[in-house]
Tab-separated table of C-alpha atoms in Angstrom:
chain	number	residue	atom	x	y	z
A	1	UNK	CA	5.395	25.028	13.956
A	2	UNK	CA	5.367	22.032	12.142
A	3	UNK	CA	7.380	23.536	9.141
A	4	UNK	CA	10.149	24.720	11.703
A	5	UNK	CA	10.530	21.450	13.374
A	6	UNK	CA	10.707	19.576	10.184
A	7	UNK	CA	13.754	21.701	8.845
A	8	UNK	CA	15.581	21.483	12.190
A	9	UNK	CA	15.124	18.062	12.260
A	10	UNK	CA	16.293	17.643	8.542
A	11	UNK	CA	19.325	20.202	9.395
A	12	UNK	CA	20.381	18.287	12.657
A	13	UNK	CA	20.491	14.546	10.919
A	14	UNK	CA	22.597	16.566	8.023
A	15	UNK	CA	25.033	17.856	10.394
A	16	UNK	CA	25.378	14.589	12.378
A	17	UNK	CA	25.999	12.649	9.234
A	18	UNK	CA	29.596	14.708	9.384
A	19	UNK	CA	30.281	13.757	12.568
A	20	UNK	CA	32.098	10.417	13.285
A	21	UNK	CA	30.732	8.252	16.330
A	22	UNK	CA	32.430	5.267	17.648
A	23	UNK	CA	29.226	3.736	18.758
A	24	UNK	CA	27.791	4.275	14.945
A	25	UNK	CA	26.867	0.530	13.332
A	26	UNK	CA	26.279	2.690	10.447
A	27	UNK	CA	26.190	6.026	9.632
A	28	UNK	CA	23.380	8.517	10.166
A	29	UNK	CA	21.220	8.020	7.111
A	30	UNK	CA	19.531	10.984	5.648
A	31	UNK	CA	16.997	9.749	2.819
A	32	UNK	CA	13.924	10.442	1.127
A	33	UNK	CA	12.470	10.448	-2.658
A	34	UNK	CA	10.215	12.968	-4.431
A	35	UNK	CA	7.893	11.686	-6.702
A	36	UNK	CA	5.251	14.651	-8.324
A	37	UNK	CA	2.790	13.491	-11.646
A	38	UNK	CA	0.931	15.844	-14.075
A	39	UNK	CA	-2.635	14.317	-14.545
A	40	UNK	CA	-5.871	14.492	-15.832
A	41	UNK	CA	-8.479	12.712	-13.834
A	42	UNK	CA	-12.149	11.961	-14.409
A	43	UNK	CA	-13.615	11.610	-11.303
A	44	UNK	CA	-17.519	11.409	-11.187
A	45	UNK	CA	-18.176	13.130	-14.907
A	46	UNK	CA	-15.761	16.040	-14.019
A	47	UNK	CA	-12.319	16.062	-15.330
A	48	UNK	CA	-9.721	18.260	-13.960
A	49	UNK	CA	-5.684	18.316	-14.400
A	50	UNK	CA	-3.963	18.090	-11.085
A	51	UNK	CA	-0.156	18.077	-10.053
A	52	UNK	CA	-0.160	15.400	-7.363
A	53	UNK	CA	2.218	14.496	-4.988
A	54	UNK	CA	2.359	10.728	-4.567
A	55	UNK	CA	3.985	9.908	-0.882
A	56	UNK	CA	6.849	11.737	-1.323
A	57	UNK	CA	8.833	11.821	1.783
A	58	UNK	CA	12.292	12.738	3.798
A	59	UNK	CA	12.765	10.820	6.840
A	60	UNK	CA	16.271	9.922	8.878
A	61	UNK	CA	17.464	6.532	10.565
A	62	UNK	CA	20.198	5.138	12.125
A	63	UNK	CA	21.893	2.126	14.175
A	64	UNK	CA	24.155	2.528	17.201
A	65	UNK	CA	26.021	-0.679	18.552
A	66	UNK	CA	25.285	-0.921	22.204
A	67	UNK	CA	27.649	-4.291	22.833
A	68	UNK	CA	28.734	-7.002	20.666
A	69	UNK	CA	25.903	-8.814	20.671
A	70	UNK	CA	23.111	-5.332	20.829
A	71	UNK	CA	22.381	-2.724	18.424
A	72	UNK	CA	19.715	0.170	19.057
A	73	UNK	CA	17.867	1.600	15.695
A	74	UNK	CA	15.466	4.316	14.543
A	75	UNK	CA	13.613	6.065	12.150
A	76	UNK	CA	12.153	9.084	12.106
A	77	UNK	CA	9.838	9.742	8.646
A	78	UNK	CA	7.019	12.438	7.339
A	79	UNK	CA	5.535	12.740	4.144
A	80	UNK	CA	5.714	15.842	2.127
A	81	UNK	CA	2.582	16.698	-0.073
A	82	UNK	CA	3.911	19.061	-2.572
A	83	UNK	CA	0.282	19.909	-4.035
A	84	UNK	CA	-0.830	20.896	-0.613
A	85	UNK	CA	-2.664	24.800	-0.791
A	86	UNK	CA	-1.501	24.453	3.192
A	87	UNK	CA	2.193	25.456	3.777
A	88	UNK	CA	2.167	23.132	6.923
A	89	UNK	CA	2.150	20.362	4.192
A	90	UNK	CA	4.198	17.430	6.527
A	91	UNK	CA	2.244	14.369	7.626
A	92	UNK	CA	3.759	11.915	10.102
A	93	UNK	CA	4.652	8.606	8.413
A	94	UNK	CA	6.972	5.739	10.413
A	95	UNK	CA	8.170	6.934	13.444
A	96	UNK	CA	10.306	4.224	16.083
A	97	UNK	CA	13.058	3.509	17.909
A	98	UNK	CA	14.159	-0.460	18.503
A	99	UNK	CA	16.361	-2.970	19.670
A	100	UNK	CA	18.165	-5.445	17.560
A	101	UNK	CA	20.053	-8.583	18.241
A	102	UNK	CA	20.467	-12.633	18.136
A	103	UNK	CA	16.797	-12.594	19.298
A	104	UNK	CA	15.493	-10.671	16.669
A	105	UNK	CA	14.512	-7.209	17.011
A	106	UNK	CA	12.092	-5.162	18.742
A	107	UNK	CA	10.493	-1.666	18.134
A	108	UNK	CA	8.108	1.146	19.341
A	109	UNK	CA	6.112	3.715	18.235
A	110	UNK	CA	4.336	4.889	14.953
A	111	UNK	CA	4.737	2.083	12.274
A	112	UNK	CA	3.295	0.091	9.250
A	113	UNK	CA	1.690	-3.054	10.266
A	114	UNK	CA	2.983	-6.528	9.344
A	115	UNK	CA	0.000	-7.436	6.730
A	116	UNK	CA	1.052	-4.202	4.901
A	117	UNK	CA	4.896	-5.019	4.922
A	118	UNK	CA	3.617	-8.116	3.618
A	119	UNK	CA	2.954	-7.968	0.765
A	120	UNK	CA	6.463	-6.403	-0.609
A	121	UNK	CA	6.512	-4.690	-4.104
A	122	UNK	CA	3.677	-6.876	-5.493
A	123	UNK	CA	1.823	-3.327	-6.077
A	124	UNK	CA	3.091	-2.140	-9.621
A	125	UNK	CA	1.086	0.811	-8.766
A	126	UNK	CA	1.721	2.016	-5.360
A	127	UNK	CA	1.283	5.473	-4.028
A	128	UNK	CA	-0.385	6.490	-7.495
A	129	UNK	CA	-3.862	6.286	-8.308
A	130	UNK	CA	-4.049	2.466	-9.193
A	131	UNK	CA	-2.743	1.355	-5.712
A	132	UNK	CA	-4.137	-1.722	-3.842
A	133	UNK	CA	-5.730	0.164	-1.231
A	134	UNK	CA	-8.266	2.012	-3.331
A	135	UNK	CA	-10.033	-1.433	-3.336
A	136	UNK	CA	-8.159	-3.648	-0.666
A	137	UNK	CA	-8.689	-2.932	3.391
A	138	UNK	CA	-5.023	-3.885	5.095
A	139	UNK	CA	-2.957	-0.862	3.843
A	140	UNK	CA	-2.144	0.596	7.349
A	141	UNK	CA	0.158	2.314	9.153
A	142	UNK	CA	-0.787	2.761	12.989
A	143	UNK	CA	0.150	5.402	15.617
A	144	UNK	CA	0.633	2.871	18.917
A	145	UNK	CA	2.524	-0.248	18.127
A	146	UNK	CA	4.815	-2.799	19.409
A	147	UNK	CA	6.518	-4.650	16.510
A	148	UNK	CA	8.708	-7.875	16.336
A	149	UNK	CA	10.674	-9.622	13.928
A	150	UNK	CA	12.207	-13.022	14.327
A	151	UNK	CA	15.647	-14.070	13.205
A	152	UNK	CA	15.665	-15.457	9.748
A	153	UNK	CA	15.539	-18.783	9.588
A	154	UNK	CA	17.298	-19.639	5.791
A	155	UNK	CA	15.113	-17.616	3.877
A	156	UNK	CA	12.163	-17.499	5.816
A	157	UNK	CA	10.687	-14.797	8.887
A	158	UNK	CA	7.655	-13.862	10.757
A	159	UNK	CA	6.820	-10.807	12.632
A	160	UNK	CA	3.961	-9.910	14.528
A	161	UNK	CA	2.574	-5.888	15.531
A	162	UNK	CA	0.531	-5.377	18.225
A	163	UNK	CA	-1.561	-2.375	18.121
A	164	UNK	CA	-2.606	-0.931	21.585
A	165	UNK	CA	-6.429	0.063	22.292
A	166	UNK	CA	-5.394	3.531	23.005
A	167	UNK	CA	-4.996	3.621	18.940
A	168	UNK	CA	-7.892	6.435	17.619
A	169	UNK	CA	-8.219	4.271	14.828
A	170	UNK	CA	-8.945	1.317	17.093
A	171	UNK	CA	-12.430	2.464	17.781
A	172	UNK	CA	-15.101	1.150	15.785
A	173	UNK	CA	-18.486	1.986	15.351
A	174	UNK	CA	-20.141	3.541	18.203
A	175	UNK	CA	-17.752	1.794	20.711
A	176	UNK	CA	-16.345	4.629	22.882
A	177	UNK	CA	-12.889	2.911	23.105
A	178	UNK	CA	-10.872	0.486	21.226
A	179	UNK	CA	-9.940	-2.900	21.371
A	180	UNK	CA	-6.446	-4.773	20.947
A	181	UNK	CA	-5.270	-5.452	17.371
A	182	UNK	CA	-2.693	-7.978	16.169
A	183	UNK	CA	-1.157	-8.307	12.525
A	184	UNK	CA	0.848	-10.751	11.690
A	185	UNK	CA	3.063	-12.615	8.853
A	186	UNK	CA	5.207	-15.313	7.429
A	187	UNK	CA	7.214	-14.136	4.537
A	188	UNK	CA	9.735	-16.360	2.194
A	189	UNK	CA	12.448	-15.070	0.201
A	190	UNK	CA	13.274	-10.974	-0.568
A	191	UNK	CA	10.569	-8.764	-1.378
A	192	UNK	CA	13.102	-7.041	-3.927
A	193	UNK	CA	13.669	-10.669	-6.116
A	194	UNK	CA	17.163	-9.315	-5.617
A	195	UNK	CA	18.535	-12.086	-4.003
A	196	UNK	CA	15.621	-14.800	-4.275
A	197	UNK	CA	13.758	-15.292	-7.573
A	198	UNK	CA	10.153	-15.474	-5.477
A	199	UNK	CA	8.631	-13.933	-2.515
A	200	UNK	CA	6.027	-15.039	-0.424
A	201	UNK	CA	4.275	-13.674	2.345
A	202	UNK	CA	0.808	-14.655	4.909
A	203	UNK	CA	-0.551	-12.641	6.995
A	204	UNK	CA	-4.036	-11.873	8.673
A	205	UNK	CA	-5.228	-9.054	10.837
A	206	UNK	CA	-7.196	-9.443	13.846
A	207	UNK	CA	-9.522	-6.663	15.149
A	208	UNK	CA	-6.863	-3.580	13.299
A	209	UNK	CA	-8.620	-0.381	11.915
A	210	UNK	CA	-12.102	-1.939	12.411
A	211	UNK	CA	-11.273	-5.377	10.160
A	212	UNK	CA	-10.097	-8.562	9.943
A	213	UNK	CA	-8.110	-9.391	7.374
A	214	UNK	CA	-6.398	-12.549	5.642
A	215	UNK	CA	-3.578	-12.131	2.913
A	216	UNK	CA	-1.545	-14.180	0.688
A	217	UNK	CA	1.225	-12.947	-1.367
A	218	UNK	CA	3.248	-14.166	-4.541
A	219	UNK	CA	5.836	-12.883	-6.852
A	220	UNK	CA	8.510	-14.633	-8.563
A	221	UNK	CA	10.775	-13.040	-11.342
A	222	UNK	CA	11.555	-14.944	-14.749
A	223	UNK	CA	14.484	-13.513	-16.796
A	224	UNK	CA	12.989	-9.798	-17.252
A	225	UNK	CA	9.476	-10.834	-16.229
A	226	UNK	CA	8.138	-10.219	-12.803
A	227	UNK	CA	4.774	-11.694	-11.983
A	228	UNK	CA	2.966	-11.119	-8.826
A	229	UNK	CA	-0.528	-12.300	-7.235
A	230	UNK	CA	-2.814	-11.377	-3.982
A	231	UNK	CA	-5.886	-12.789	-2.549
A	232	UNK	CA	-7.520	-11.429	0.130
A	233	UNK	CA	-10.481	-11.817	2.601
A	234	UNK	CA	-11.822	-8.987	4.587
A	235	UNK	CA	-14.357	-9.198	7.414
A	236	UNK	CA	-15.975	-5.196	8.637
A	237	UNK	CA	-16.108	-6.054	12.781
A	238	UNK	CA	-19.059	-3.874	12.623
A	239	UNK	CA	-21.354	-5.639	10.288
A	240	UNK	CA	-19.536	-8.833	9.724
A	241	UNK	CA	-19.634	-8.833	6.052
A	242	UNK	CA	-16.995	-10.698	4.745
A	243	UNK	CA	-15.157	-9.532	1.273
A	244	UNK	CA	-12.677	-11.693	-0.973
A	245	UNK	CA	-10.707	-9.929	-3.778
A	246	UNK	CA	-7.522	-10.637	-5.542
A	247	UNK	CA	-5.059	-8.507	-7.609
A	248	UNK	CA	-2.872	-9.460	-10.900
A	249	UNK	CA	0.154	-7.601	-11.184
A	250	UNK	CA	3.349	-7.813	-14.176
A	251	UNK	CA	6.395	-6.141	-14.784
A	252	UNK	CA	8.736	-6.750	-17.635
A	253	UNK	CA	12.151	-4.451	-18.489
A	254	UNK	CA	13.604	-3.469	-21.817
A	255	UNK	CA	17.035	-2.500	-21.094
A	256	UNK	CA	15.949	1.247	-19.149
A	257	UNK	CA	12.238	0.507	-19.772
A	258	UNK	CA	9.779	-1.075	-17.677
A	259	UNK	CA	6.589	-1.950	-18.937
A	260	UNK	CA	3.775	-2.260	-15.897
A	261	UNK	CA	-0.099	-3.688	-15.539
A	262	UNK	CA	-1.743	-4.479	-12.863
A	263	UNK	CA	-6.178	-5.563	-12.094
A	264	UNK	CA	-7.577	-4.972	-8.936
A	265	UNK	CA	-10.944	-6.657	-7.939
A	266	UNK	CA	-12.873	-6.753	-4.426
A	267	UNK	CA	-16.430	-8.052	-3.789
A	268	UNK	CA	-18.318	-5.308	-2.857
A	269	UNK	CA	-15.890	-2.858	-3.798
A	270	UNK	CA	-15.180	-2.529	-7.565
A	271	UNK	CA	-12.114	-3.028	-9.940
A	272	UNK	CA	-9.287	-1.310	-10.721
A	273	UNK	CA	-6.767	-1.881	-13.938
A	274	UNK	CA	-3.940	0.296	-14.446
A	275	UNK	CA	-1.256	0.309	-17.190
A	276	UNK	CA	2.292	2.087	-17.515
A	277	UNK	CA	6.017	2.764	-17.888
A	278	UNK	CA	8.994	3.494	-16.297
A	279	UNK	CA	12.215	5.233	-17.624
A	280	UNK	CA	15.228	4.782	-15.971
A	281	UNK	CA	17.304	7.950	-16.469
A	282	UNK	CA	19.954	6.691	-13.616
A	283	UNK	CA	20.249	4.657	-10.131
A	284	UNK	CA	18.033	7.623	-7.980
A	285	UNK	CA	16.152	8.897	-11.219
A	286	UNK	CA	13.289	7.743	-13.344
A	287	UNK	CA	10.113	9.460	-15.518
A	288	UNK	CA	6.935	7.638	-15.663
A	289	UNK	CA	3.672	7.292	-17.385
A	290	UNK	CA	0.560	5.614	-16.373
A	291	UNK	CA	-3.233	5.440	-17.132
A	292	UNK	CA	-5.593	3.685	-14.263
A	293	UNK	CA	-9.455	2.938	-14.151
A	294	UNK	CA	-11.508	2.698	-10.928
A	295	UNK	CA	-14.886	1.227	-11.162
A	296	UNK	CA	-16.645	1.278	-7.837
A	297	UNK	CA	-19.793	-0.964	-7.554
A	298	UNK	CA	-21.654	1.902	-5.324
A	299	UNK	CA	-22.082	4.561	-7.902
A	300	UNK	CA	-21.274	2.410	-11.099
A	301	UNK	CA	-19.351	4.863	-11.917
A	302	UNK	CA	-15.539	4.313	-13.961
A	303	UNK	CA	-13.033	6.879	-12.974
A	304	UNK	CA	-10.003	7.761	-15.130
A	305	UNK	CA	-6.492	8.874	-14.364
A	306	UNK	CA	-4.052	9.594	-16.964
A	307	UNK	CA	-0.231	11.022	-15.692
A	308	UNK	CA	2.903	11.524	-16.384
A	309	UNK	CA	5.816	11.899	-13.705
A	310	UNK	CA	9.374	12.071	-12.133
A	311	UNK	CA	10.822	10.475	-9.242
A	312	UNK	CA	14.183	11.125	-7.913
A	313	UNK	CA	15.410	9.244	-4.738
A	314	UNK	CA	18.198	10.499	-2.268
């Protein structure tokens, strides 16, 4: 069922991105990226080679201009596990519809929370198995939100996501129903260091996915070199222990080369260090190469990951 909805979906946004619409602020976007590694991973004493699917996902969006002064948006998004045994392989990822204007803009439904957009590209290693969230609490996307964003003010904006009760994930412990959760952020400059050379971001959680959580962000770019920090602070709502961590990151680009590392560490938690390349083989296209190591303070034990990978974007 899913499988049939997902390719009617996909075949619907194709065939409206032919179709011209005088109410269109832009046109239909279809999008999505692939991005499959080979590995070998050493989890727990046992190694075994994989062929993982990191996040790869097809989603469409769109903005329609409802006056001169009001424009309506959406996105519709699912992931796509390409290693999946399970031929029903989609999993729902952003999913809203929103209002946009002079006062900001508004939106509804299924949607990352503010701390996670946050803390922009900072993660050298997201989606693959160095990313933040094997150590850091924060990373979430949740199923019943209301989500704004202010104007920008020069370079700066804040947004704030409120995450209803009615959320499953809001439940915590043996609590037989949730409670509100709000997560929210100040961010300076553009995430990308496209058109700012630094980014940085705030943000704390309060009461979302059983935690509350304080962030700080940094990055800043330096002719080819991109350096990035994070400290966090994470409090469990069900035993109150607190947790402070921080993450390194560094980029730095040889003409079609990018060489990556990144260290992970959270009390309680472990540490994480993670080393690799990129290869630009054009604008949608790139191979990669990596090698992470996950030491988790409950078992003492260091787990290895060792890949090689494409990504191509469309």
């Amino acid at each position: 069922m899913m499988n049939a909805f997902c390719k009617t979906l996909l075949a619907s946004a194709m065939a409206a991105t032919l179709v011209s619409t005088a109410y269109a602020a832009e046109p239909l976007k279809v999008y999505g990226k692939l991005n499959v590694t080979a590995q070998s991973n050493d989890v727990s004493g046992e190694t075994e080679t994989t062929i993982e699917s990191n996040a790869s996902r097809f989603g469409v969006t769109g903005e329609f201009e409802l006056s001169t002064s009001l424009e309506a948006f959406y996105t519709i998004e699912y992931e796509v596990n390409t290693g999946d045994e399970d031929k029903e392989n989609f999993l729902a990822r952003n999913q809203f519809v929103g209002l946009k204007g002079d006062f900001g803009a508004v939106s509804v439904g299924r949607n990352d929370t503010m701390l996670k957009v946050s803390q922009g590209k900072v993660d050298q290693f997201n989606d693959l198995s160095g990313d933040l969230k094997t150590m850091f609490k924060g990373d979430n996307r949740m199923a019943q939100t209301a989500t704004y964003y202010t104007p920008k003010f020069g370079d700066f904006q804040a947004g704030v996501t409120y995450v209803a009760s009615g959320d499953s994930d809001q439940i915590v412990g043996d609590n037989s129903s949730g409670e509100d959760g709000v997560s929210m952020a100040v961010m300076y400059g553009d995430a990308g260091l496209k058109t700012s050379s630094i980014y940085a971001a705030i943000a704390y959680d309060s009461k979302v996915k059983g935690y509350d959580t304080a962030r700080a962000t940094v990055q800043g770019k330096v002719a080819g070199l991109v350096l990035g920090a994070m400290y966090q602070q994470q409090e469990a709502l069900d035993s109150g222990i607190k947790d402070d961590g921080f993450l390194l990151s560094t980029a730095y680009g040889i003409n079609d080369v990018t060489l990556k590392a990144q260290y992970l560490d959270m009390e309680n938690k472990g540490d994480s260090w993670s080393v690799g390349a990129d290869y630009k083989l054009g604008k949608p296209t790139k191979l990669f190469a990596f090698y992470t190591e996950n030491t988790f303070d409950s078992n003492d034990q260091d787990d290895a990951y060792v890949g090689i990978g494409i990504e191509h974007k469309f």
